[in-house]
PDB file of C-alpha atoms in Angstrom:
ATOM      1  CA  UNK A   1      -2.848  21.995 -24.083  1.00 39.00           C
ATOM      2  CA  UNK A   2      -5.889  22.997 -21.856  1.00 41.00           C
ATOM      3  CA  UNK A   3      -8.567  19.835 -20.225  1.00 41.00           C
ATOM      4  CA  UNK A   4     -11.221  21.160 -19.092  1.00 43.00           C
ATOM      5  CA  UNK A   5     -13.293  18.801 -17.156  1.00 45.00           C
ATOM      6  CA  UNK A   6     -16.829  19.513 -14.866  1.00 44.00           C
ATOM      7  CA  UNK A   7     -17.712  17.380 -12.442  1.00 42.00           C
ATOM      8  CA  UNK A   8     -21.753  16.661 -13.554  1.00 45.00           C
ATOM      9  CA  UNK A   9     -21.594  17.445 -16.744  1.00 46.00           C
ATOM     10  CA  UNK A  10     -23.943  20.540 -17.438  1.00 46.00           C
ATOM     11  CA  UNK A  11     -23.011  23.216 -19.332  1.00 46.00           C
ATOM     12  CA  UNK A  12     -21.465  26.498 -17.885  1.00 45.00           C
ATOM     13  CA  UNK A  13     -25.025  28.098 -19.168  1.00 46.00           C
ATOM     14  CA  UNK A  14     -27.132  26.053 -17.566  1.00 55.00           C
ATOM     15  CA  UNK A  15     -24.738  25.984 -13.925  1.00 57.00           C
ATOM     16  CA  UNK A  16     -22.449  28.589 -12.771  1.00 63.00           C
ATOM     17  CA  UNK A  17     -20.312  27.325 -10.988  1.00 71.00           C
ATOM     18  CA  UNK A  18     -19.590  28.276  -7.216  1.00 85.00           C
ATOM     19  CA  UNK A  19     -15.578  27.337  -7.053  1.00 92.00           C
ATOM     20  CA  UNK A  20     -13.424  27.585 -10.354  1.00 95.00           C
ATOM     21  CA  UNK A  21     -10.242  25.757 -10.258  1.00 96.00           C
ATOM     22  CA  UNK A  22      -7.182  25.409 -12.111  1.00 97.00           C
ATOM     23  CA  UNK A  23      -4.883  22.740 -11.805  1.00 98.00           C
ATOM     24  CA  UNK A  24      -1.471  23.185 -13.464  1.00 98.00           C
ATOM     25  CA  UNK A  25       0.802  20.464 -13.903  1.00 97.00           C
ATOM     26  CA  UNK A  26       4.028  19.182 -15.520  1.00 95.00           C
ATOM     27  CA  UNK A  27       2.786  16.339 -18.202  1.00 95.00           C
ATOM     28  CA  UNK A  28       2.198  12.757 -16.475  1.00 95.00           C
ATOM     29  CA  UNK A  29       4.397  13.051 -13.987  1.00 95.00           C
ATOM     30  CA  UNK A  30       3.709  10.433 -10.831  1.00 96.00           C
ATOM     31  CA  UNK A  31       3.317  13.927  -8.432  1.00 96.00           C
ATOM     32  CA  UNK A  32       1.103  15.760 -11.148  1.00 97.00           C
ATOM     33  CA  UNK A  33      -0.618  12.398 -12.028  1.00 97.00           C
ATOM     34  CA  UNK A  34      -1.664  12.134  -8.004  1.00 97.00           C
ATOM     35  CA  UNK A  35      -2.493  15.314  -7.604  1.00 98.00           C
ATOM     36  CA  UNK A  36      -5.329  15.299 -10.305  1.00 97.00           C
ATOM     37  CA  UNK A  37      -6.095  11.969  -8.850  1.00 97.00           C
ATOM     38  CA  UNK A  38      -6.458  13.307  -5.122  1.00 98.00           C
ATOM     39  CA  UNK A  39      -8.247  16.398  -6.571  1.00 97.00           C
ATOM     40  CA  UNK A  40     -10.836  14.667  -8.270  1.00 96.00           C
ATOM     41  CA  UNK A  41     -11.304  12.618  -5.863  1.00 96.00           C
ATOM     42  CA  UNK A  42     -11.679  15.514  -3.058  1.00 96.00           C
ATOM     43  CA  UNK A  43     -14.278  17.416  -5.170  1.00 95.00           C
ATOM     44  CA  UNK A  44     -16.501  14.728  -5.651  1.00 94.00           C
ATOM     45  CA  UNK A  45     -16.661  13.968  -2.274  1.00 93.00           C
ATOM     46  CA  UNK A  46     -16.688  17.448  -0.605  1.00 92.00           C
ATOM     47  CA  UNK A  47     -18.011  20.457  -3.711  1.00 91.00           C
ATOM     48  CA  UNK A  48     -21.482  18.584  -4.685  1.00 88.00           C
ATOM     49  CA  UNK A  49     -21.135  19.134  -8.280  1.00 88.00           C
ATOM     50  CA  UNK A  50     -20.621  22.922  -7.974  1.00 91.00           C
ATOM     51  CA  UNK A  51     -17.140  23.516  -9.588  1.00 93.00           C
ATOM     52  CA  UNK A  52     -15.471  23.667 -12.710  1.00 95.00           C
ATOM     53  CA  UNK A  53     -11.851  22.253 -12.772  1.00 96.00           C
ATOM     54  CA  UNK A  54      -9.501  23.217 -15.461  1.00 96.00           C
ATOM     55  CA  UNK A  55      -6.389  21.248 -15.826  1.00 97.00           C
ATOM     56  CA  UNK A  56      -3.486  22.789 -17.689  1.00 97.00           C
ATOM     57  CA  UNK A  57      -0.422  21.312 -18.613  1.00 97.00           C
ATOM     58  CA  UNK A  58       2.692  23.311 -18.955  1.00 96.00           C
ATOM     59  CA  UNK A  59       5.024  20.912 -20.827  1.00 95.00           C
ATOM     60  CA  UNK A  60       2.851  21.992 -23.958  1.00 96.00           C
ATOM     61  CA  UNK A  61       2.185  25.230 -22.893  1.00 94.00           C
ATOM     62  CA  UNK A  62       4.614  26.940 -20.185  1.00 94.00           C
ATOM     63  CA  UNK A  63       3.525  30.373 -21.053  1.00 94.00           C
ATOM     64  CA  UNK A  64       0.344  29.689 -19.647  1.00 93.00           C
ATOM     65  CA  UNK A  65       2.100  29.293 -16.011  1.00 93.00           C
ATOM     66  CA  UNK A  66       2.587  33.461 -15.955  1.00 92.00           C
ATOM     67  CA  UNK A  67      -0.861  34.234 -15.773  1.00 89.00           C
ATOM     68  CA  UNK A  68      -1.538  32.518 -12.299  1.00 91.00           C
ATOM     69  CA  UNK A  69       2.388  32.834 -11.218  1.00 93.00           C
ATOM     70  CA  UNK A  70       3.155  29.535 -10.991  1.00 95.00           C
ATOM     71  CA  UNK A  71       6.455  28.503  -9.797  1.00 93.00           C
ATOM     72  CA  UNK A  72       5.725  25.084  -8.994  1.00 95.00           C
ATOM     73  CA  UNK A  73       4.200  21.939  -9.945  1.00 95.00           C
ATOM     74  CA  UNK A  74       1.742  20.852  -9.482  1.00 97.00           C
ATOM     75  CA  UNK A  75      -0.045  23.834  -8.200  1.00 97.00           C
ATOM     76  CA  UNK A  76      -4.238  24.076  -7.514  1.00 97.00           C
ATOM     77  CA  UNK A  77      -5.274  27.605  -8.007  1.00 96.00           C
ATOM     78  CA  UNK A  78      -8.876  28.410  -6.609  1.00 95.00           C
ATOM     79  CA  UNK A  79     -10.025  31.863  -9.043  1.00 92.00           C
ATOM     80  CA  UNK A  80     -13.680  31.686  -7.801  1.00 91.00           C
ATOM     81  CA  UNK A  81     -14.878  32.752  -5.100  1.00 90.00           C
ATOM     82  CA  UNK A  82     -12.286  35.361  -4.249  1.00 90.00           C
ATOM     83  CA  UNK A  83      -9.709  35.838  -2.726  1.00 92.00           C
ATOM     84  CA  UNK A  84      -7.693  33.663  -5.251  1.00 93.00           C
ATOM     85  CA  UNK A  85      -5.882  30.868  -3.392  1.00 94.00           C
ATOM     86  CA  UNK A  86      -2.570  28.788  -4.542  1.00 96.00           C
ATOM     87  CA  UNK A  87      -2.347  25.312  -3.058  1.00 96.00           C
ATOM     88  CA  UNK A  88       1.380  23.619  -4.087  1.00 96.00           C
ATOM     89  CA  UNK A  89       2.249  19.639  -3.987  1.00 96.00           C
ATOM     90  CA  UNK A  90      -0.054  16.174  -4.656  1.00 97.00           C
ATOM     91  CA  UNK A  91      -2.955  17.262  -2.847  1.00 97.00           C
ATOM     92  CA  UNK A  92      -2.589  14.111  -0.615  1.00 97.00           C
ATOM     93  CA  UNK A  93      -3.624  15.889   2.802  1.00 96.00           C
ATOM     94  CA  UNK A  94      -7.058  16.388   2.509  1.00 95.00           C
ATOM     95  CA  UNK A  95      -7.655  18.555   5.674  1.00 94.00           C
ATOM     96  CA  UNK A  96      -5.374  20.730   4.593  1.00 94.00           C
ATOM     97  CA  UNK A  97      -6.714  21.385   1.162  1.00 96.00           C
ATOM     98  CA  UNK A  98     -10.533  22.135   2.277  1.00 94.00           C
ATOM     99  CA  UNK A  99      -8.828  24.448   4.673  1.00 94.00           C
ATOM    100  CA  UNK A 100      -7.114  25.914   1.641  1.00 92.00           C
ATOM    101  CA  UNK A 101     -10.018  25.955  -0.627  1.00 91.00           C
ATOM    102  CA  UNK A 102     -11.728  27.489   2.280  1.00 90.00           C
ATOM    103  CA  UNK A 103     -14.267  24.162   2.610  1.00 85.00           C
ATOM    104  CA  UNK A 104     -13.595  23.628   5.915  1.00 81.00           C
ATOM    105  CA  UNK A 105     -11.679  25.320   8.462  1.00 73.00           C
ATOM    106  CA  UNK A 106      -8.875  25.033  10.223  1.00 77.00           C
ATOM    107  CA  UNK A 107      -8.494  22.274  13.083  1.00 72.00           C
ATOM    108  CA  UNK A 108      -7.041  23.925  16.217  1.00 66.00           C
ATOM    109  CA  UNK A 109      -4.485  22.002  18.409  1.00 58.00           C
ATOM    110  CA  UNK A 110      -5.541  21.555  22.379  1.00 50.00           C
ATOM    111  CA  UNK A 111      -2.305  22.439  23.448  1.00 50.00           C
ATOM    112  CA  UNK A 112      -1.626  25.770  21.875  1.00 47.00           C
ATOM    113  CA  UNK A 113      -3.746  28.296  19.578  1.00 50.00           C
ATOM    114  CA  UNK A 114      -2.202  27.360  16.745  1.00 50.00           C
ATOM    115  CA  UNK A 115      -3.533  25.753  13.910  1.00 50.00           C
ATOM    116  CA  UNK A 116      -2.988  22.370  13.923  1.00 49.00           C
ATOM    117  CA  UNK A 117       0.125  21.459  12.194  1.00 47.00           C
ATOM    118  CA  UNK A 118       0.579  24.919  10.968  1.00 45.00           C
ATOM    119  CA  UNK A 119       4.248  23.896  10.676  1.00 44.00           C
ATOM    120  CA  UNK A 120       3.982  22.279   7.433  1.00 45.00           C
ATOM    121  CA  UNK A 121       2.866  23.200   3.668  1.00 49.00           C
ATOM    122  CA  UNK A 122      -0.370  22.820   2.468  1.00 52.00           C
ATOM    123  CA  UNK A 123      -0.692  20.308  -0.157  1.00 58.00           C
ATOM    124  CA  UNK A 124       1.902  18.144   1.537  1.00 54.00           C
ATOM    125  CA  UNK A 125       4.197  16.267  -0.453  1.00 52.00           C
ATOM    126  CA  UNK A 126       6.074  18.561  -2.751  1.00 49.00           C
TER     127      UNK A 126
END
């Protein structure tokens, strides 16, 4: 079953929307529950309104995971603007999913050129 949720409420005809995202998850599971939670929680504070989240469980509909590719869960998929970008786990590291979305960019370490824990996945816990 699809959710669609907008952050301020106005219609897609009255507000395009400047980042389109698609959450897909695996029922109410305590990872997919946290990564909605973290998610909502990062666009309010960082998008201003200007994004339309889709949330898209696959326990009721698993088909609906071959469209984006999904192999995991819970998986953020950014459609708008492109290039499309996949962001697996909770969602708990914020840094690292503005960097992701493409919000903010990437924090370089002093000691090398490297981006700062470039080591490690994305969306952190997985």
């Amino acid at each position: 079953m699809r959710r669609k949720a907008k952050s301020n409420g106005k219609s897609a005809a009255q507000h395009e929307p400047a980042v389109k995202l698609r959450l897909y998850v695996a029922g109410q599971t305590p990872k997919s529950m946290a990564a909605l939670s973290n998610l909502q929680r990062i666009c309010a504070a960082h998008m201003d309104g200007k994004y339309d989240l889709e949330v898209i469980d696959l326990m009721k509909n698993p088909q609906l995971a071959q469209g984006d590719q999904i192999l995991a869960i819970p998986t953020l998929v950014r459609n708008l603007p492109v290039p499309i970008r996949k962001i697996i786990g909770d969602l708990s590291n914020v840094d690292r999913v503005l960097v992701g979305l493409d919000l903010r960019a990437p924090q370089r370490d002093a000691r090398s050129n490297a981006p700062h824990g470039s080591d490690k996945g994305i969306g952190a816990k997985l």
